[in-house]
PDB file of C-alpha atoms and ligand atoms in Angstrom:
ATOM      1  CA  UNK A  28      15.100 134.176  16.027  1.00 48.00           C
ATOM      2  CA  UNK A  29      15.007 137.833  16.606  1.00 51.00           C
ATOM      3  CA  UNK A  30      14.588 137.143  20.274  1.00 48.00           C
ATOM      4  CA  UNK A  31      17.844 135.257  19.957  1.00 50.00           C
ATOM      5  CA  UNK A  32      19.617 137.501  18.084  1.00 45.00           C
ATOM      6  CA  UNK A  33      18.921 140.590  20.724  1.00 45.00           C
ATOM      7  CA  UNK A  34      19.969 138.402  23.588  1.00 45.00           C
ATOM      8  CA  UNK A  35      23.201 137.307  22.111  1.00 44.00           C
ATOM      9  CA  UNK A  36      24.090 141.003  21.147  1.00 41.00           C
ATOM     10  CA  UNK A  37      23.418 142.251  24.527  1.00 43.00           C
ATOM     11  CA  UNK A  38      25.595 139.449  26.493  1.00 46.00           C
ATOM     12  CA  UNK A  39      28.056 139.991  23.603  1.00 42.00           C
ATOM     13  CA  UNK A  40      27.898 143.966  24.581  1.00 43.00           C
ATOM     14  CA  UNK A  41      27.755 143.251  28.558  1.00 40.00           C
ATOM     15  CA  UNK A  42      31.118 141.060  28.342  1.00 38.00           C
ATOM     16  CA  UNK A  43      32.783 144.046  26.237  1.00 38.00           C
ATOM     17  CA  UNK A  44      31.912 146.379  28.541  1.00 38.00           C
ATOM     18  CA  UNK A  45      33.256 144.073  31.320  1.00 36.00           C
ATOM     19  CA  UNK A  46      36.551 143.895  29.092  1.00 34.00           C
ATOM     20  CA  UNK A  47      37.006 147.340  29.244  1.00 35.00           C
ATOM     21  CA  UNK A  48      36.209 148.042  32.571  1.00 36.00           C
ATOM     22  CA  UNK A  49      39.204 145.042  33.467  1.00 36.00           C
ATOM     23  CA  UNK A  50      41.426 146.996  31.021  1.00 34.00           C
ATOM     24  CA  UNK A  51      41.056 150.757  32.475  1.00 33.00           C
ATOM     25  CA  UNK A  52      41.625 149.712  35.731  1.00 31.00           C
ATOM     26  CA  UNK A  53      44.703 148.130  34.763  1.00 30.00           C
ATOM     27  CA  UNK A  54      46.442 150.491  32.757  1.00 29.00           C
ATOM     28  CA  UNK A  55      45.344 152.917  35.988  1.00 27.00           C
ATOM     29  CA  UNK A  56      47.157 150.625  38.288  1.00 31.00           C
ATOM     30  CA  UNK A  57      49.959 150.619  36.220  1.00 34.00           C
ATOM     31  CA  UNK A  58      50.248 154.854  35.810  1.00 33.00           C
ATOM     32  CA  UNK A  59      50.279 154.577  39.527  1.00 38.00           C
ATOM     33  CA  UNK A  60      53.319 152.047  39.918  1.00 43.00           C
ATOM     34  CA  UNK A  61      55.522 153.841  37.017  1.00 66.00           C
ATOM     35  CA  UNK A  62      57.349 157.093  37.657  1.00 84.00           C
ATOM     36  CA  UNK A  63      58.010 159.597  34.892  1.00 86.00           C
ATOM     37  CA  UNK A  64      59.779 162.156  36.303  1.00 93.00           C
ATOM     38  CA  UNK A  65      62.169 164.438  34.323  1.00 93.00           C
ATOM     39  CA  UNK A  66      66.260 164.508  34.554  1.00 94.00           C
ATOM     40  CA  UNK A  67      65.240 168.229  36.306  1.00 95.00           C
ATOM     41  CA  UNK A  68      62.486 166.675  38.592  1.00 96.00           C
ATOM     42  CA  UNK A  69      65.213 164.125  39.957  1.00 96.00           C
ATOM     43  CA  UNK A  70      68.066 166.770  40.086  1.00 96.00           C
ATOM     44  CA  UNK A  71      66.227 168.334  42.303  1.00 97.00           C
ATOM     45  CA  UNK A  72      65.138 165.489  44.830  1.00 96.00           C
ATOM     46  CA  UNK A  73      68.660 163.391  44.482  1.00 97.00           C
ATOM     47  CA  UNK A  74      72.112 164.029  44.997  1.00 97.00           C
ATOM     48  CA  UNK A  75      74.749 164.426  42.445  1.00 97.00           C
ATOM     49  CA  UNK A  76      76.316 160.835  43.213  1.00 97.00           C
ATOM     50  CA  UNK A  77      72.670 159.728  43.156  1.00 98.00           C
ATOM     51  CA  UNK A  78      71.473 160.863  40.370  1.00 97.00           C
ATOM     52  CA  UNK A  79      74.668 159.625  38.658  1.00 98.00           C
ATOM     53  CA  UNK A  80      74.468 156.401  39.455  1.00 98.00           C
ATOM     54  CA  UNK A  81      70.527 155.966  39.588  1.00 97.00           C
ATOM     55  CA  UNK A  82      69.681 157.919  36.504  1.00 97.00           C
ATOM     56  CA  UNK A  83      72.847 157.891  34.529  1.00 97.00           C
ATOM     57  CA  UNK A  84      74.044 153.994  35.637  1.00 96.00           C
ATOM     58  CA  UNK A  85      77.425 155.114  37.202  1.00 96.00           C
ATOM     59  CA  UNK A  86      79.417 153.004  39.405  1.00 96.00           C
ATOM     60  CA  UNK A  87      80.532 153.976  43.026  1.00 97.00           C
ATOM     61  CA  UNK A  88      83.854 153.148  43.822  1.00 96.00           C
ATOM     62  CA  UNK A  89      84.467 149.413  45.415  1.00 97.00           C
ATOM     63  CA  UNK A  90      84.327 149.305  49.093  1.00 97.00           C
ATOM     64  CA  UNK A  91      82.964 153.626  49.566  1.00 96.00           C
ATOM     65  CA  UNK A  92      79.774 152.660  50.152  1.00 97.00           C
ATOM     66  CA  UNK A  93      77.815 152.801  53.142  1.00 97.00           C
ATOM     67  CA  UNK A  94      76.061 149.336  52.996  1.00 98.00           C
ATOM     68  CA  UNK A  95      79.180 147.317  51.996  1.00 96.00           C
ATOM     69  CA  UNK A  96      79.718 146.373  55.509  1.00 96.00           C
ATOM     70  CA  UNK A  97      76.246 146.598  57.032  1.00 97.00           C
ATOM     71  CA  UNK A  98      74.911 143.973  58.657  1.00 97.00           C
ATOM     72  CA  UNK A  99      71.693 145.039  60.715  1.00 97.00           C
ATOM     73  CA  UNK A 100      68.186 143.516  59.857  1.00 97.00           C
ATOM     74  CA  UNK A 101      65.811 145.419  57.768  1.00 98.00           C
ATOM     75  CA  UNK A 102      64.485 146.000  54.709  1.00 98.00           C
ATOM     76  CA  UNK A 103      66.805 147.949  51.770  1.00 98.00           C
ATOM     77  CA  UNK A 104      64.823 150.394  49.552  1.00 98.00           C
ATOM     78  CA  UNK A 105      65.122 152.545  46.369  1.00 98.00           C
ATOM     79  CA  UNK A 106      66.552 155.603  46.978  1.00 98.00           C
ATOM     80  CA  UNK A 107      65.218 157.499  44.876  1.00 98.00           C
ATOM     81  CA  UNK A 108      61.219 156.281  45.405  1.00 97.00           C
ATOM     82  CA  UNK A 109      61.069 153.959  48.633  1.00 97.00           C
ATOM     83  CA  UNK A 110      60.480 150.854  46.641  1.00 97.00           C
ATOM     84  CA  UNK A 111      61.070 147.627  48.982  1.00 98.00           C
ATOM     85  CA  UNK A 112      63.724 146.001  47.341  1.00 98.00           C
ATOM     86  CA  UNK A 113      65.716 143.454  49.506  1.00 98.00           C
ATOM     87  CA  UNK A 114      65.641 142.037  52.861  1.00 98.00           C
ATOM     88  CA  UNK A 115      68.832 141.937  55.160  1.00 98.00           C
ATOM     89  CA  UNK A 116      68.392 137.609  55.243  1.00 98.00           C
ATOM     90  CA  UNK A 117      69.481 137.416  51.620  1.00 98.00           C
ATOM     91  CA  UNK A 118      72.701 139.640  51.954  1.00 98.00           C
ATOM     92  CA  UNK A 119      76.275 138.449  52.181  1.00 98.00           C
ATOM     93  CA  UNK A 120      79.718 138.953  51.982  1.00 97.00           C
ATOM     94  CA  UNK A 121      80.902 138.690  48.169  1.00 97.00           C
ATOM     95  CA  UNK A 122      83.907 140.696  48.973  1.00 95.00           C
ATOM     96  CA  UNK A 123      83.601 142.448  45.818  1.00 95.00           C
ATOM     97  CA  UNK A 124      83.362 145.981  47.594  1.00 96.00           C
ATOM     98  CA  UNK A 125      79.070 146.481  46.847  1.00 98.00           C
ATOM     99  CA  UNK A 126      76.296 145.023  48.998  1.00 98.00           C
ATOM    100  CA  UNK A 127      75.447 141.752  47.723  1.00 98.00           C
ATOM    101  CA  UNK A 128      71.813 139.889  47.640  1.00 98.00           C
ATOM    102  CA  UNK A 129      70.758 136.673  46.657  1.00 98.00           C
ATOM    103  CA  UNK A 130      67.836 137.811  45.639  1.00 98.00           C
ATOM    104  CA  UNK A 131      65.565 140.824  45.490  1.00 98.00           C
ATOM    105  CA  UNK A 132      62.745 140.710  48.183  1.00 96.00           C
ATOM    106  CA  UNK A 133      60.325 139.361  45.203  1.00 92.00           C
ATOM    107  CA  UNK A 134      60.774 138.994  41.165  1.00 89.00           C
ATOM    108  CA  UNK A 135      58.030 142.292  40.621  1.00 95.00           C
ATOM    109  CA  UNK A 136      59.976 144.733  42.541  1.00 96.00           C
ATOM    110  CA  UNK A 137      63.559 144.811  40.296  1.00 97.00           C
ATOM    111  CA  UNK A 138      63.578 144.643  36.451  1.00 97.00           C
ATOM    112  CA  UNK A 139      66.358 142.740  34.728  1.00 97.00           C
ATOM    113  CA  UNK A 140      68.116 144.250  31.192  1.00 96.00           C
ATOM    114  CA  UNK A 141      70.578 143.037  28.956  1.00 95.00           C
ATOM    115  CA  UNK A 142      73.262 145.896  29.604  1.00 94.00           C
ATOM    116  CA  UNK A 143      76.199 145.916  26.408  1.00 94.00           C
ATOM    117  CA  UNK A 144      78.040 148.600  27.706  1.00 91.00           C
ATOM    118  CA  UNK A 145      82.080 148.750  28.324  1.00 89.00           C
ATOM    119  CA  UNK A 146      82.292 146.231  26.401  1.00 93.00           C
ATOM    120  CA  UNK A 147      80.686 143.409  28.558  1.00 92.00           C
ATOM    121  CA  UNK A 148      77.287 141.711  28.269  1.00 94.00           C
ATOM    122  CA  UNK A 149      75.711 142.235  31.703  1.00 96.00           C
ATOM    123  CA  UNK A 150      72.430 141.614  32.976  1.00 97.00           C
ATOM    124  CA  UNK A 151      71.218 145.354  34.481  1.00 97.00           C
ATOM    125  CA  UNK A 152      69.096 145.394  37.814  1.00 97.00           C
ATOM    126  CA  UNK A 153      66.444 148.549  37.604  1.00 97.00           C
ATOM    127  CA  UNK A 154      64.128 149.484  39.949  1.00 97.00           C
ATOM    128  CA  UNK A 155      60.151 148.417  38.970  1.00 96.00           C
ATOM    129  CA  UNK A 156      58.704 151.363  40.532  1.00 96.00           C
ATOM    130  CA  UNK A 157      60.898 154.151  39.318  1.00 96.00           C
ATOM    131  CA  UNK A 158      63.606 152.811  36.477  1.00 96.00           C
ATOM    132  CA  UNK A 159      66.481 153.729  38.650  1.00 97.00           C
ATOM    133  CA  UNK A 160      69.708 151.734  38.245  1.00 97.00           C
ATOM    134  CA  UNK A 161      70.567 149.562  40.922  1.00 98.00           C
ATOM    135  CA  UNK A 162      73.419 147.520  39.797  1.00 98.00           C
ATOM    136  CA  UNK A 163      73.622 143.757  38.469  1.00 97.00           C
ATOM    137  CA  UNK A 164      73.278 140.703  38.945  1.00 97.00           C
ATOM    138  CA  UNK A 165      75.346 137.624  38.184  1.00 97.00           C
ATOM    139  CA  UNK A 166      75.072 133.722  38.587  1.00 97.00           C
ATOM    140  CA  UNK A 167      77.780 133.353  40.998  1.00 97.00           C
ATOM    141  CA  UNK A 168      76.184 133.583  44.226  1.00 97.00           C
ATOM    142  CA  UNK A 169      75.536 131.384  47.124  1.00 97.00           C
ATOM    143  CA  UNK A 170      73.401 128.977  48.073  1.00 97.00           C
ATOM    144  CA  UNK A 171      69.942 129.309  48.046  1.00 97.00           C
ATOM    145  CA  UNK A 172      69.717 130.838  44.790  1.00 97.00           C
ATOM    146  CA  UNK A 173      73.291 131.303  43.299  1.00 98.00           C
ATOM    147  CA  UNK A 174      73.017 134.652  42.067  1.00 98.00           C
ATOM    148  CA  UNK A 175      74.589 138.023  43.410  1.00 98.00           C
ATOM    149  CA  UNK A 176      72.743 141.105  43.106  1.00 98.00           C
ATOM    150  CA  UNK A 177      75.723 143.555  43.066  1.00 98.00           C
ATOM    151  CA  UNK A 178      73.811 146.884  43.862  1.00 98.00           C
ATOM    152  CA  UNK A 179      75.273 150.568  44.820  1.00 98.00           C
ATOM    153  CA  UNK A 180      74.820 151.522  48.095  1.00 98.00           C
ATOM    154  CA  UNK A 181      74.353 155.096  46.847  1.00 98.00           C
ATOM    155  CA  UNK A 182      70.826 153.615  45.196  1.00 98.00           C
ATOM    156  CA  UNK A 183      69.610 152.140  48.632  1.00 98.00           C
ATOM    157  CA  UNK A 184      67.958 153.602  51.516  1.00 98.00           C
ATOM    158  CA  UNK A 185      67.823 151.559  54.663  1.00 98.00           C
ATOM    159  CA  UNK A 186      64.766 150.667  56.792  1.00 97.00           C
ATOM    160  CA  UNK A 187      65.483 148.815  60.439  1.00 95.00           C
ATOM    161  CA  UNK A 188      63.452 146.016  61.438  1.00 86.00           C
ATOM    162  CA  UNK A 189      63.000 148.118  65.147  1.00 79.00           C
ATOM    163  CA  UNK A 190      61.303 150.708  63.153  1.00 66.00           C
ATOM    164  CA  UNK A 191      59.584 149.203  60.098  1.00 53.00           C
ATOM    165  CA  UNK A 192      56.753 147.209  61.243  1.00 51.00           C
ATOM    166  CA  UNK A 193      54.107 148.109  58.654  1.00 48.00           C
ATOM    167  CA  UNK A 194      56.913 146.291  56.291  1.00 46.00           C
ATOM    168  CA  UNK A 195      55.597 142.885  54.394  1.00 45.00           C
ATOM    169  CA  UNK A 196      57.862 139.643  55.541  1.00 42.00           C
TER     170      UNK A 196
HETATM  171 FE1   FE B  24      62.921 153.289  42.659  1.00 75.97          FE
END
């Protein structure tokens, strides 16, 4: 019975430890993926109209920005941290003056909030990797997916297919 005992305690003690182990190295993984940089660190790396929109969720104007009418094949990133965001094959022309997706190159790299402000209920598109605002989406997009990502330009960064090979399809 004491035999027993031991040998249950110490598998018992083994799968804790295993437990733990699993739940360092995620919480690790997860300090590397999340930014927290201060309002000074990102003055100092973005631009005013940047950091406006990205950090303070302002607006550029309809139809200013440079990706409203681009139409080359690549990948669009965060601005303000590089994070892959969407691919050229899901944008389109929603004639609503900001570059429009269908979707976001895959559900982990944006975050979706409920966004109250100005008196509208909007759902808020935020970068995973760094919190920056994007833009928003709404549900009346085309085909495949019917949703429009509605994002600043000012928040994107723009890789070319020529020159972006190590990018994942
Ligand atoms: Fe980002």
């Amino acid at each position: 019975m004491k035999t027993y005992l031991l040998l249950t305690l110490t598998a018992w003690s083994f799968t804790f430890a295993a437990c733990s182990q699993n739940q360092k190295s995620t919480s690790t993984n997860m300090n590397n993926t999340t930014m927290n940089k201060s309002d000074d660190e990102w003055k100092k790396q973005l631009t005013p109209e940047q950091f406006n929109v990205l950090r303070l969720k302002g607006t550029e104007r309809p139809f200013t920005g440079k990706f409203e009418d681009h139409w080359d094949s690549g990948t669009y990133v965060c601005a303000a941290c590089g994070n892959e965001l969407f691919n050229s094959s899901a944008k389109f022309d929603a004639g609503c003056g900001w570059p429009s997706f269908y979707e976001a190159l895959d559900k982990t790299k944006v975050i979706e909030k409920q966004d109250f402000a100005h008196g509208m209920v909007r759902t808020e598109i935020v970068c995973a990797k760094c919190g920056g605002h994007l833009g928003h989406v709404f549900d009346d997009g085309p085909k495949p997916t019917g949703m429009r990502y509605c994002i600043n330009s000012v928040s994107l960064d723009f890789k070319s297919k020529k020159d972006s090979s190590s990018i994942k399809k």
